[in-house]
């Protein structure tokens, strides 16, 4: 059966931000652009999975951030200063057969009444209508390179307009402007991320409780997906990582095809997507419910590194400060434990070669630059990020003793930069060695 490429509301991905907030975002962008500009933002195209089956539709994050409109085959056009209305939306019309087969569409009326467009036009008429609306607009704000098929259409429209006396003469990259806006989360956005983290907490707890030797990695993943799907999340924010034993030494492992063995650790990196906002949390725990001495020593070291990193998250601190703090703790600890010997800097670099965090929002690796004017960006209230130091000692790592090999550990939390410092949004998920040993395998 062919699946519906359009979206119907489910509690995990339905409306999450009030219409007036989308309007405020557009107003800010329009005011920055100026009255001689046109702003064009296409929706993401439908992606085919195989033959005639499509992936569940997920809107482009920039398009959704500015419109809240969840349907494919859509284009937002903003025309600052246009007396008949500055925000126009091209979208699909009502079509009885398609809606009977796949579900309702917003239609042109819904684009205006429900989603705040000043006017709406059929997407099938865009080649005729949109170029006319670009006349006398010398600057176009648009991001090339995201969707090649739409880029080609844009170039065709611009070529047609070159014969006009006042054709568009400047193409300005839209990404930078929108991404800087997205970096600072509103209260409504923080609420959505909180909810995503709450669902993620339940998923991690269930995975911990169900964990036991002999399970396949994908069985642990199934426990996570069960919680998320029951809450209405059509998909997680990213493919789940369930990495047991040596698989945990590969930070982006997603095969989830191995087996959990007693005496090993399992690293689980999984996050919900709620209202299209992401959570991103990692926990590492012993498969059999008890850390070995070597495992516990390294786990406590990573936890200490994370505490030091979170301690550097506050307004005015450099984006790189958390990473520097974590690296210092890990370096000193690995030498102190004897994992790395004097002069073993090359080994050290291999064990810790992974960033300590990233922005989080509508995308799990969210947008906006990490450096401004060549210098690390200063943290400011409203930024949401992860803090995730880790150690990855490959089973074949010759630079360390055998007792340390095959141990991969990452501890990752979602944190919000506040006016006074930092709030760890994922603090309810067990993290200390003692708490993990109480929960893992409990079946509760």
PDB file of C-alpha atoms in Angstrom, residues 212-338:
ATOM      1  CA  UNK A 212      19.995  -8.020  29.550  1.00  0.00           C
ATOM      2  CA  UNK A 213      22.751 -10.173  28.049  1.00  0.00           C
ATOM      3  CA  UNK A 214      21.794 -11.969  24.868  1.00  0.00           C
ATOM      4  CA  UNK A 215      19.545  -9.294  23.421  1.00  0.00           C
ATOM      5  CA  UNK A 216      20.256  -7.991  19.950  1.00  0.00           C
ATOM      6  CA  UNK A 217      21.055  -4.301  19.650  1.00  0.00           C
ATOM      7  CA  UNK A 218      17.958  -3.863  17.519  1.00  0.00           C
ATOM      8  CA  UNK A 219      15.807  -5.275  20.321  1.00  0.00           C
ATOM      9  CA  UNK A 220      16.976  -2.453  22.577  1.00  0.00           C
ATOM     10  CA  UNK A 221      16.229  -0.035  19.731  1.00  0.00           C
ATOM     11  CA  UNK A 222      12.721  -1.505  19.528  1.00  0.00           C
ATOM     12  CA  UNK A 223      12.104  -0.624  23.197  1.00  0.00           C
ATOM     13  CA  UNK A 224      13.051   2.988  22.431  1.00  0.00           C
ATOM     14  CA  UNK A 225      10.900   3.215  19.322  1.00  0.00           C
ATOM     15  CA  UNK A 226       7.944   1.698  21.173  1.00  0.00           C
ATOM     16  CA  UNK A 227       7.915   4.576  23.651  1.00  0.00           C
ATOM     17  CA  UNK A 228       8.342   7.221  20.957  1.00  0.00           C
ATOM     18  CA  UNK A 229       5.693   5.818  18.621  1.00  0.00           C
ATOM     19  CA  UNK A 230       3.182   5.418  21.444  1.00  0.00           C
ATOM     20  CA  UNK A 231       3.660   9.117  22.205  1.00  0.00           C
ATOM     21  CA  UNK A 232       2.869  10.036  18.601  1.00  0.00           C
ATOM     22  CA  UNK A 233       6.405  10.584  17.330  1.00  0.00           C
ATOM     23  CA  UNK A 234       6.326   9.266  13.792  1.00  0.00           C
ATOM     24  CA  UNK A 235      10.089   8.885  13.829  1.00  0.00           C
ATOM     25  CA  UNK A 236      13.009   9.643  16.152  1.00  0.00           C
ATOM     26  CA  UNK A 237      15.025  12.800  15.598  1.00  0.00           C
ATOM     27  CA  UNK A 238      17.804  10.687  14.041  1.00  0.00           C
ATOM     28  CA  UNK A 239      18.588   6.980  13.580  1.00  0.00           C
ATOM     29  CA  UNK A 240      19.049   5.347  16.979  1.00  0.00           C
ATOM     30  CA  UNK A 241      22.526   4.228  17.958  1.00  0.00           C
ATOM     31  CA  UNK A 242      22.602   1.059  20.061  1.00  0.00           C
ATOM     32  CA  UNK A 243      26.251   0.040  20.193  1.00  0.00           C
ATOM     33  CA  UNK A 244      27.407  -2.815  22.413  1.00  0.00           C
ATOM     34  CA  UNK A 245      31.008  -3.699  23.219  1.00  0.00           C
ATOM     35  CA  UNK A 246      33.470  -2.625  20.563  1.00  0.00           C
ATOM     36  CA  UNK A 247      30.695  -1.155  18.412  1.00  0.00           C
ATOM     37  CA  UNK A 248      30.508   1.703  20.917  1.00  0.00           C
ATOM     38  CA  UNK A 249      33.967   2.807  19.781  1.00  0.00           C
ATOM     39  CA  UNK A 250      32.417   3.957  16.496  1.00  0.00           C
ATOM     40  CA  UNK A 251      30.622   7.206  17.398  1.00  0.00           C
ATOM     41  CA  UNK A 252      28.147   7.091  14.483  1.00  0.00           C
ATOM     42  CA  UNK A 253      27.451   3.349  14.435  1.00  0.00           C
ATOM     43  CA  UNK A 254      23.823   2.686  13.407  1.00  0.00           C
ATOM     44  CA  UNK A 255      23.756  -0.921  12.155  1.00  0.00           C
ATOM     45  CA  UNK A 256      22.344  -2.062  15.527  1.00  0.00           C
ATOM     46  CA  UNK A 257      22.903  -5.670  14.481  1.00  0.00           C
ATOM     47  CA  UNK A 258      25.243  -6.890  17.231  1.00  0.00           C
ATOM     48  CA  UNK A 259      24.547  -8.815  20.421  1.00  0.00           C
ATOM     49  CA  UNK A 260      24.686  -7.548  24.006  1.00  0.00           C
ATOM     50  CA  UNK A 261      27.132  -9.605  26.063  1.00  0.00           C
ATOM     51  CA  UNK A 262      27.579  -9.782  29.798  1.00  0.00           C
ATOM     52  CA  UNK A 263      30.648  -7.884  30.954  1.00  0.00           C
ATOM     53  CA  UNK A 264      30.405  -5.310  28.155  1.00  0.00           C
ATOM     54  CA  UNK A 265      28.973  -1.818  27.982  1.00  0.00           C
ATOM     55  CA  UNK A 266      26.239  -0.638  25.636  1.00  0.00           C
ATOM     56  CA  UNK A 267      26.084   2.938  24.371  1.00  0.00           C
ATOM     57  CA  UNK A 268      22.618   4.207  23.463  1.00  0.00           C
ATOM     58  CA  UNK A 269      22.233   7.512  21.604  1.00  0.00           C
ATOM     59  CA  UNK A 270      18.553   8.226  20.904  1.00  0.00           C
ATOM     60  CA  UNK A 271      16.252  11.234  20.857  1.00  0.00           C
ATOM     61  CA  UNK A 272      12.612  11.991  20.155  1.00  0.00           C
ATOM     62  CA  UNK A 273      11.344  14.513  17.636  1.00  0.00           C
ATOM     63  CA  UNK A 274       8.297  16.380  18.912  1.00  0.00           C
ATOM     64  CA  UNK A 275       6.585  19.046  16.833  1.00  0.00           C
ATOM     65  CA  UNK A 276       9.659  18.712  14.589  1.00  0.00           C
ATOM     66  CA  UNK A 277      11.982  19.742  17.462  1.00  0.00           C
ATOM     67  CA  UNK A 278      14.757  17.331  18.418  1.00  0.00           C
ATOM     68  CA  UNK A 279      16.137  15.829  21.586  1.00  0.00           C
ATOM     69  CA  UNK A 280      19.582  14.203  21.601  1.00  0.00           C
ATOM     70  CA  UNK A 281      20.665  12.144  24.607  1.00  0.00           C
ATOM     71  CA  UNK A 282      23.302   9.455  25.101  1.00  0.00           C
ATOM     72  CA  UNK A 283      23.749   7.090  28.016  1.00  0.00           C
ATOM     73  CA  UNK A 284      26.218   4.250  28.447  1.00  0.00           C
ATOM     74  CA  UNK A 285      25.594   1.391  30.861  1.00  0.00           C
ATOM     75  CA  UNK A 286      26.770  -2.136  31.695  1.00  0.00           C
ATOM     76  CA  UNK A 287      24.842  -4.858  29.881  1.00  0.00           C
ATOM     77  CA  UNK A 288      24.785  -7.109  32.943  1.00  0.00           C
ATOM     78  CA  UNK A 289      23.941  -4.317  35.366  1.00  0.00           C
ATOM     79  CA  UNK A 290      27.378  -3.927  36.997  1.00  0.00           C
ATOM     80  CA  UNK A 291      30.435  -1.976  35.868  1.00  0.00           C
ATOM     81  CA  UNK A 292      33.795  -3.705  35.990  1.00  0.00           C
ATOM     82  CA  UNK A 293      36.572  -1.816  37.761  1.00  0.00           C
ATOM     83  CA  UNK A 294      38.105  -0.641  34.482  1.00  0.00           C
ATOM     84  CA  UNK A 295      34.736   0.327  33.014  1.00  0.00           C
ATOM     85  CA  UNK A 296      33.729   2.242  36.108  1.00  0.00           C
ATOM     86  CA  UNK A 297      37.032   4.134  36.215  1.00  0.00           C
ATOM     87  CA  UNK A 298      36.593   5.312  32.638  1.00  0.00           C
ATOM     88  CA  UNK A 299      32.883   5.980  33.049  1.00  0.00           C
ATOM     89  CA  UNK A 300      33.464   8.180  36.097  1.00  0.00           C
ATOM     90  CA  UNK A 301      36.170   9.999  34.158  1.00  0.00           C
ATOM     91  CA  UNK A 302      33.782  10.799  31.294  1.00  0.00           C
ATOM     92  CA  UNK A 303      31.149  11.888  33.800  1.00  0.00           C
ATOM     93  CA  UNK A 304      33.668  14.205  35.479  1.00  0.00           C
ATOM     94  CA  UNK A 305      34.561  15.634  32.079  1.00  0.00           C
ATOM     95  CA  UNK A 306      30.907  16.281  31.341  1.00  0.00           C
ATOM     96  CA  UNK A 307      30.385  18.017  34.698  1.00  0.00           C
ATOM     97  CA  UNK A 308      33.363  20.257  33.974  1.00  0.00           C
ATOM     98  CA  UNK A 309      32.027  21.038  30.504  1.00  0.00           C
ATOM     99  CA  UNK A 310      28.516  21.868  31.729  1.00  0.00           C
ATOM    100  CA  UNK A 311      30.115  24.130  34.325  1.00  0.00           C
ATOM    101  CA  UNK A 312      31.437  26.263  31.467  1.00  0.00           C
ATOM    102  CA  UNK A 313      28.022  26.735  29.855  1.00  0.00           C
ATOM    103  CA  UNK A 314      26.788  30.208  30.734  1.00  0.00           C
ATOM    104  CA  UNK A 315      26.319  33.574  29.025  1.00  0.00           C
ATOM    105  CA  UNK A 316      29.532  35.226  27.969  1.00  0.00           C
ATOM    106  CA  UNK A 317      31.596  32.045  27.862  1.00  0.00           C
ATOM    107  CA  UNK A 318      33.151  30.878  24.607  1.00  0.00           C
ATOM    108  CA  UNK A 319      31.505  28.092  22.626  1.00  0.00           C
ATOM    109  CA  UNK A 320      34.819  26.227  22.906  1.00  0.00           C
ATOM    110  CA  UNK A 321      35.028  26.538  26.709  1.00  0.00           C
ATOM    111  CA  UNK A 322      33.002  23.366  27.450  1.00  0.00           C
ATOM    112  CA  UNK A 323      35.116  21.343  25.034  1.00  0.00           C
ATOM    113  CA  UNK A 324      38.360  22.684  26.509  1.00  0.00           C
ATOM    114  CA  UNK A 325      37.220  21.857  30.045  1.00  0.00           C
ATOM    115  CA  UNK A 326      36.211  18.323  29.090  1.00  0.00           C
ATOM    116  CA  UNK A 327      39.447  17.729  27.190  1.00  0.00           C
ATOM    117  CA  UNK A 328      41.516  18.842  30.163  1.00  0.00           C
ATOM    118  CA  UNK A 329      39.722  16.460  32.546  1.00  0.00           C
ATOM    119  CA  UNK A 330      39.965  13.553  30.100  1.00  0.00           C
ATOM    120  CA  UNK A 331      43.649  14.166  29.423  1.00  0.00           C
ATOM    121  CA  UNK A 332      44.599  14.343  33.083  1.00  0.00           C
ATOM    122  CA  UNK A 333      42.433  11.336  33.942  1.00  0.00           C
ATOM    123  CA  UNK A 334      43.757   9.085  31.198  1.00  0.00           C
ATOM    124  CA  UNK A 335      47.329   9.795  32.217  1.00  0.00           C
ATOM    125  CA  UNK A 336      46.482   9.366  35.911  1.00  0.00           C
ATOM    126  CA  UNK A 337      44.807   5.993  35.310  1.00  0.00           C
ATOM    127  CA  UNK A 338      47.713   4.860  33.188  1.00  0.00           C
TER     128      UNK A 338
END
